Coordinates of C-alpha atoms in Angstrom, one line a residue:
M956 CA 3.3 1.5 -29.4
Q957 CA 1.4 -0.8 -27.1
Q958 CA -0.4 0.9 -24.1
D959 CA -0.6 -0.4 -20.7
A960 CA -3.9 -0.7 -20.1
I961 CA -3.6 0.1 -16.0
G962 CA -0.9 2.4 -16.1
G963 CA -1.8 4.0 -19.1
Y964 CA 1.7 4.2 -20.4
V965 CA 2.7 4.1 -24.1
E966 CA 5.4 1.6 -24.2
D967 CA 8.4 2.8 -26.6
G968 CA 11.4 1.3 -25.5
S969 CA 12.7 3.9 -22.8
P970 CA 14.4 2.7 -19.9
V971 CA 11.9 4.5 -17.6
I972 CA 8.5 6.2 -18.5
G973 CA 7.0 8.4 -16.2
I974 CA 3.4 9.4 -16.2
V975 CA 1.2 11.2 -13.2
T976 CA -3.0 10.0 -12.7
R977 CA -5.7 11.0 -10.5
F978 CA -8.2 8.4 -9.7
T979 CA -11.3 8.4 -7.5
P980 CA -11.7 5.7 -5.2
A981 CA -14.8 4.5 -8.0
T982 CA -12.5 4.2 -10.4
M983 CA -9.2 3.1 -8.3
P984 CA -8.4 -0.3 -10.2
E985 CA -8.7 -3.7 -9.3
A986 CA -5.9 -6.5 -8.4
H987 CA -2.7 -5.8 -12.2
A988 CA 0.4 -6.6 -12.6
H989 CA 2.3 -4.6 -14.9
Q990 CA 5.5 -6.3 -17.5
R991 CA 7.4 -3.5 -16.4
G992 CA 8.1 -2.4 -12.9
Q993 CA 6.8 0.6 -10.9
L994 CA 7.7 3.1 -8.8
A995 CA 4.7 4.2 -7.0
W996 CA 4.0 7.8 -5.2
C997 CA 1.0 8.9 -3.6
P998 CA 1.7 12.2 -2.4
D999 CA -1.7 13.6 -0.8
R1000 CA -2.7 10.8 1.1
P1001 CA -2.2 7.9 2.1
V1002 CA -2.9 4.5 0.4
T1003 CA -3.0 0.9 1.2
V1004 CA -0.7 -1.5 -1.2
E1005 CA -1.7 -5.2 -1.4
T1006 CA 1.0 -7.2 -2.8
G1007 CA 0.0 -11.2 -2.1
R1008 CA 0.0 -11.7 1.5
A1009 CA 1.2 -8.3 2.3
L1010 CA -0.8 -4.8 3.2
H1011 CA 1.9 -1.9 2.8
L1012 CA 0.8 1.1 4.6
V1013 CA 2.3 4.1 2.9
S1014 CA 2.4 7.6 3.7
P1015 CA 2.5 10.3 1.4
G1016 CA 6.3 10.6 1.7
T1017 CA 6.9 7.3 0.9
A1018 CA 5.9 5.7 -2.7
I1019 CA 6.7 1.6 -3.2
W1020 CA 8.5 -0.7 -5.4
L1021 CA 6.1 -3.2 -7.6
P1022 CA 9.0 -5.6 -9.3
P1023 CA 7.6 -6.3 -12.5
G1024 CA 5.0 -9.2 -13.0
H1025 CA 4.1 -8.2 -9.3
R1026 CA 0.2 -8.3 -8.7
H1027 CA -0.7 -5.5 -6.4
R1028 CA -4.0 -3.4 -5.6
I1029 CA -3.7 0.4 -4.3
R1030 CA -6.5 1.1 -2.7
A1031 CA -7.2 5.3 -1.1
A1032 CA -9.6 6.4 1.1
G1033 CA -10.2 9.4 -1.3
P1034 CA -9.3 10.9 -4.8
R1035 CA -5.2 10.6 -5.5
Q1036 CA -3.1 11.3 -7.1
S1037 CA -0.6 8.9 -8.6
V1038 CA 3.2 9.9 -9.5
N1039 CA 4.8 6.3 -11.8
L1040 CA 8.2 5.8 -12.8
Y1041 CA 8.0 2.8 -14.9
T1042 CA 11.4 1.2 -15.2
L1043 CA 12.8 -1.4 -17.8
P1044 CA 14.2 -4.7 -15.0
E1045 CA 17.9 -3.5 -15.5
A1046 CA 17.4 0.1 -15.5
A1047 CA 17.1 0.6 -11.5
P1048 CA 18.7 -1.2 -9.2
L1049 CA 15.7 -2.0 -7.1
P1050 CA 15.2 -5.3 -5.1
A1051 CA 13.1 -8.1 -6.5
R1052 CA 10.3 -7.7 -3.6
P1053 CA 7.7 -4.9 -3.0
A1054 CA 9.9 -2.6 -0.9
P1055 CA 8.6 0.7 0.0
F1056 CA 11.2 3.7 0.1
R1057 CA 11.0 7.0 2.2
L1058 CA 11.1 10.9 -0.8
A1059 CA 13.3 13.5 1.0
A1060 CA 13.3 16.9 -0.4
L1061 CA 15.8 15.8 -3.3
E1062 CA 14.1 12.7 -4.4
R1063 CA 10.5 14.1 -4.4
E1064 CA 11.5 16.6 -7.1
L1065 CA 13.4 14.3 -9.6
F1066 CA 10.2 12.2 -8.7
R1067 CA 7.7 14.9 -10.6
S1068 CA 10.7 15.6 -12.9
L1069 CA 11.1 12.2 -14.5
A1070 CA 7.6 11.3 -14.2
G1071 CA 6.9 14.6 -16.0
A1072 CA 9.5 13.9 -19.0
S1073 CA 8.3 13.7 -23.1
R1074 CA 9.4 11.3 -24.7
A1075 CA 11.9 13.0 -26.5
E1076 CA 13.0 14.7 -23.2
R1077 CA 13.5 11.3 -22.1
R1078 CA 15.9 10.4 -25.0
E1079 CA 18.1 13.1 -23.7
P1080 CA 21.5 12.4 -21.8
A1081 CA 19.8 14.7 -19.1
F1082 CA 17.0 12.3 -18.4
A1083 CA 19.6 9.6 -17.7
R1084 CA 21.7 11.2 -15.4
M1085 CA 17.6 12.3 -13.2
A1086 CA 17.5 8.6 -13.4
A1087 CA 20.4 8.0 -12.1
V1088 CA 20.8 10.5 -9.7
L1089 CA 17.3 9.2 -7.8
W1090 CA 18.2 5.4 -8.2
D1091 CA 21.3 6.4 -6.4
R1092 CA 19.9 8.2 -3.6
L1093 CA 17.2 5.1 -2.8
D1094 CA 20.0 3.3 -2.3
R1095 CA 18.0 1.4 1.1
P1096 CA 14.6 0.0 1.7
A1097 CA 12.2 2.3 4.5
G1098 CA 10.9 0.9 7.3
A1099 CA 7.0 1.3 7.1
A1100 CA 3.8 -0.3 7.4
A1101 CA 3.0 -3.7 6.4
L1102 CA 0.0 -6.1 7.5
P1103 CA 0.2 -10.0 6.9
L1104 CA -2.8 -11.6 5.0
P1105 CA -4.6 -14.2 5.6
A1106 CA -3.4 -17.6 2.9
D1107 CA -7.2 -18.9 2.7
P1108 CA -8.9 -16.0 0.3
R1109 CA -12.0 -15.9 1.8
L1110 CA -10.1 -14.8 5.4
R1111 CA -8.3 -12.5 2.9
R1112 CA -11.9 -11.0 2.0
I1113 CA -12.6 -10.3 5.4
A1114 CA -9.7 -8.9 6.6
L1115 CA -9.9 -6.3 3.4
A1116 CA -13.5 -5.2 4.1
H1117 CA -13.0 -5.2 7.3
L1118 CA -10.0 -2.8 7.1
E1119 CA -11.9 -1.1 4.9
G1120 CA -14.2 -0.4 8.1
D1121 CA -16.6 -3.3 7.1
D1122 CA -17.5 -4.3 10.9
R1123 CA -20.0 -7.5 10.0
P1124 CA -20.0 -9.9 12.5
L1125 CA -18.8 -13.5 12.9
D1126 CA -22.3 -14.8 11.6
A1127 CA -23.0 -12.4 9.2
W1128 CA -19.5 -13.7 7.6
A1129 CA -19.9 -17.1 7.9
E1130 CA -23.7 -16.5 6.5
A1131 CA -21.6 -14.6 3.4
L1132 CA -19.6 -17.6 3.1
A1133 CA -21.8 -20.5 3.3
L1134 CA -19.8 -21.5 6.2
S1135 CA -21.0 -22.4 9.8
R1136 CA -20.4 -20.7 12.5
R1137 CA -17.8 -23.5 14.1
S1138 CA -15.9 -23.6 10.9
L1139 CA -14.8 -20.3 10.2
Q1140 CA -13.8 -20.4 13.6
R1141 CA -11.7 -23.1 13.4
L1142 CA -10.4 -21.2 9.7
V1143 CA -9.7 -18.2 11.2
T1144 CA -7.4 -20.3 14.3
R1145 CA -6.0 -22.5 11.8
D1146 CA -5.2 -19.4 9.3
T1147 CA -3.6 -16.8 11.9
G1148 CA -3.1 -18.5 15.6
Q1149 CA -5.6 -16.5 16.7
N1150 CA -9.2 -16.5 17.7
W1151 CA -12.3 -14.3 16.2
A1152 CA -12.3 -11.9 19.0
T1153 CA -8.2 -11.0 19.1
W1154 CA -8.2 -10.8 15.2
M1155 CA -11.1 -8.1 15.2
R1156 CA -9.1 -6.8 17.4
D1157 CA -6.2 -6.3 15.5
L1158 CA -7.8 -5.4 12.3
R1159 CA -9.6 -2.5 14.0
L1160 CA -6.2 -0.7 15.9
S1161 CA -4.8 -2.0 12.1
R1162 CA -7.5 0.6 10.8
A1163 CA -5.9 3.9 12.5
I1164 CA -2.8 4.0 10.8
A1165 CA -4.2 5.6 8.1
P1166 CA -5.8 8.1 9.5
L1167 CA -2.1 8.5 11.9
M1168 CA -0.2 8.8 8.9
A1169 CA -2.3 11.7 7.2
G1170 CA -1.3 13.0 10.5
E1171 CA -4.7 13.1 12.0
S1172 CA -4.9 13.5 15.4
V1173 CA -4.7 10.1 18.0
Q1174 CA -8.2 11.1 19.2
N1175 CA -9.8 10.3 16.0
A1176 CA -7.3 7.4 15.1
A1177 CA -8.7 6.1 17.7
H1178 CA -12.2 6.4 16.8
A1179 CA -11.6 4.4 13.5
A1180 CA -10.3 1.4 15.5
G1181 CA -13.6 1.8 17.6
Y1182 CA -12.1 2.8 21.0
A1183 CA -14.0 5.4 22.9
T1184 CA -11.0 7.0 24.9
A1185 CA -7.4 8.2 23.0
S1186 CA -6.4 6.0 26.2
G1187 CA -7.2 2.9 25.4
F1188 CA -6.5 2.8 22.1
V1189 CA -2.7 3.9 23.1
A1190 CA -2.5 1.1 25.4
A1191 CA -4.0 -1.3 22.9
F1192 CA -2.1 0.1 19.9
R1193 CA 1.1 -0.2 21.9
A1194 CA 0.7 -3.7 23.0
M1195 CA 0.7 -4.4 19.7
H1196 CA 2.7 -2.7 17.5
G1197 CA 5.4 -2.3 20.1
I1198 CA 4.9 2.0 19.8
T1199 CA 2.5 4.3 20.0
P1200 CA 0.8 5.9 17.5
G1201 CA 2.8 9.3 18.0
Q1202 CA 6.2 6.6 17.1
V1203 CA 4.2 5.8 14.0
Q1204 CA 3.4 9.6 13.2
R1205 CA 7.0 10.5 13.4
R1206 CA 8.7 7.0 11.9
M1207 CA 6.1 7.9 8.7
G1208 CA 7.3 11.6 8.3
A1209 CA 3.0 12.4 8.5

């Protein structure tokens, strides 16, 4: 039997294979894909999930569906538990693109039961019935925060680094990428439609979403975004996202 090197599951032909693992920041894998589809849930902390040109911000009350063969990278600010269901393409009626799904109490219990089942238990009729109930409950994707990422891999590198707290200025990034200051500015404008300062402001504001999803105070989120006062942060956040930080928390179920 073949083992998935990243997911850790052993391929045995079951329609759905569950596994529960733990990661520290140092052991979280780089971008990868699985032959099976993956429904991933991290119940203990918010995570970011990079899927091509989108960065999904996923709360502990939400799972994200990653179709078969779709490259992705999951990151968290600290150690995380990962509860996963790996499915054959025909086993789960889920979208062809990555999508988040909110998990109510019933879905969470079903998820844990399916993920913790042994190979023998997966062959029992009750397992198939539980899986069918879960797919039936996940009837539509949830509205969840997703940030567009630049097409240019150099700018994607800057964006992902900045979202993780790397505040290097324009000149430092230009040097790191072997570009002139003006060339980097033109690249940002061409790819994002923004100048460097506006792009950096929006990335800083986006850094606040993870602490908001974790249920932290608006003041802590403001500090994560580089704002000295909560009032200035709330105004800027609302201008960018169209909703307040408090509304983000309520929508995410933080």
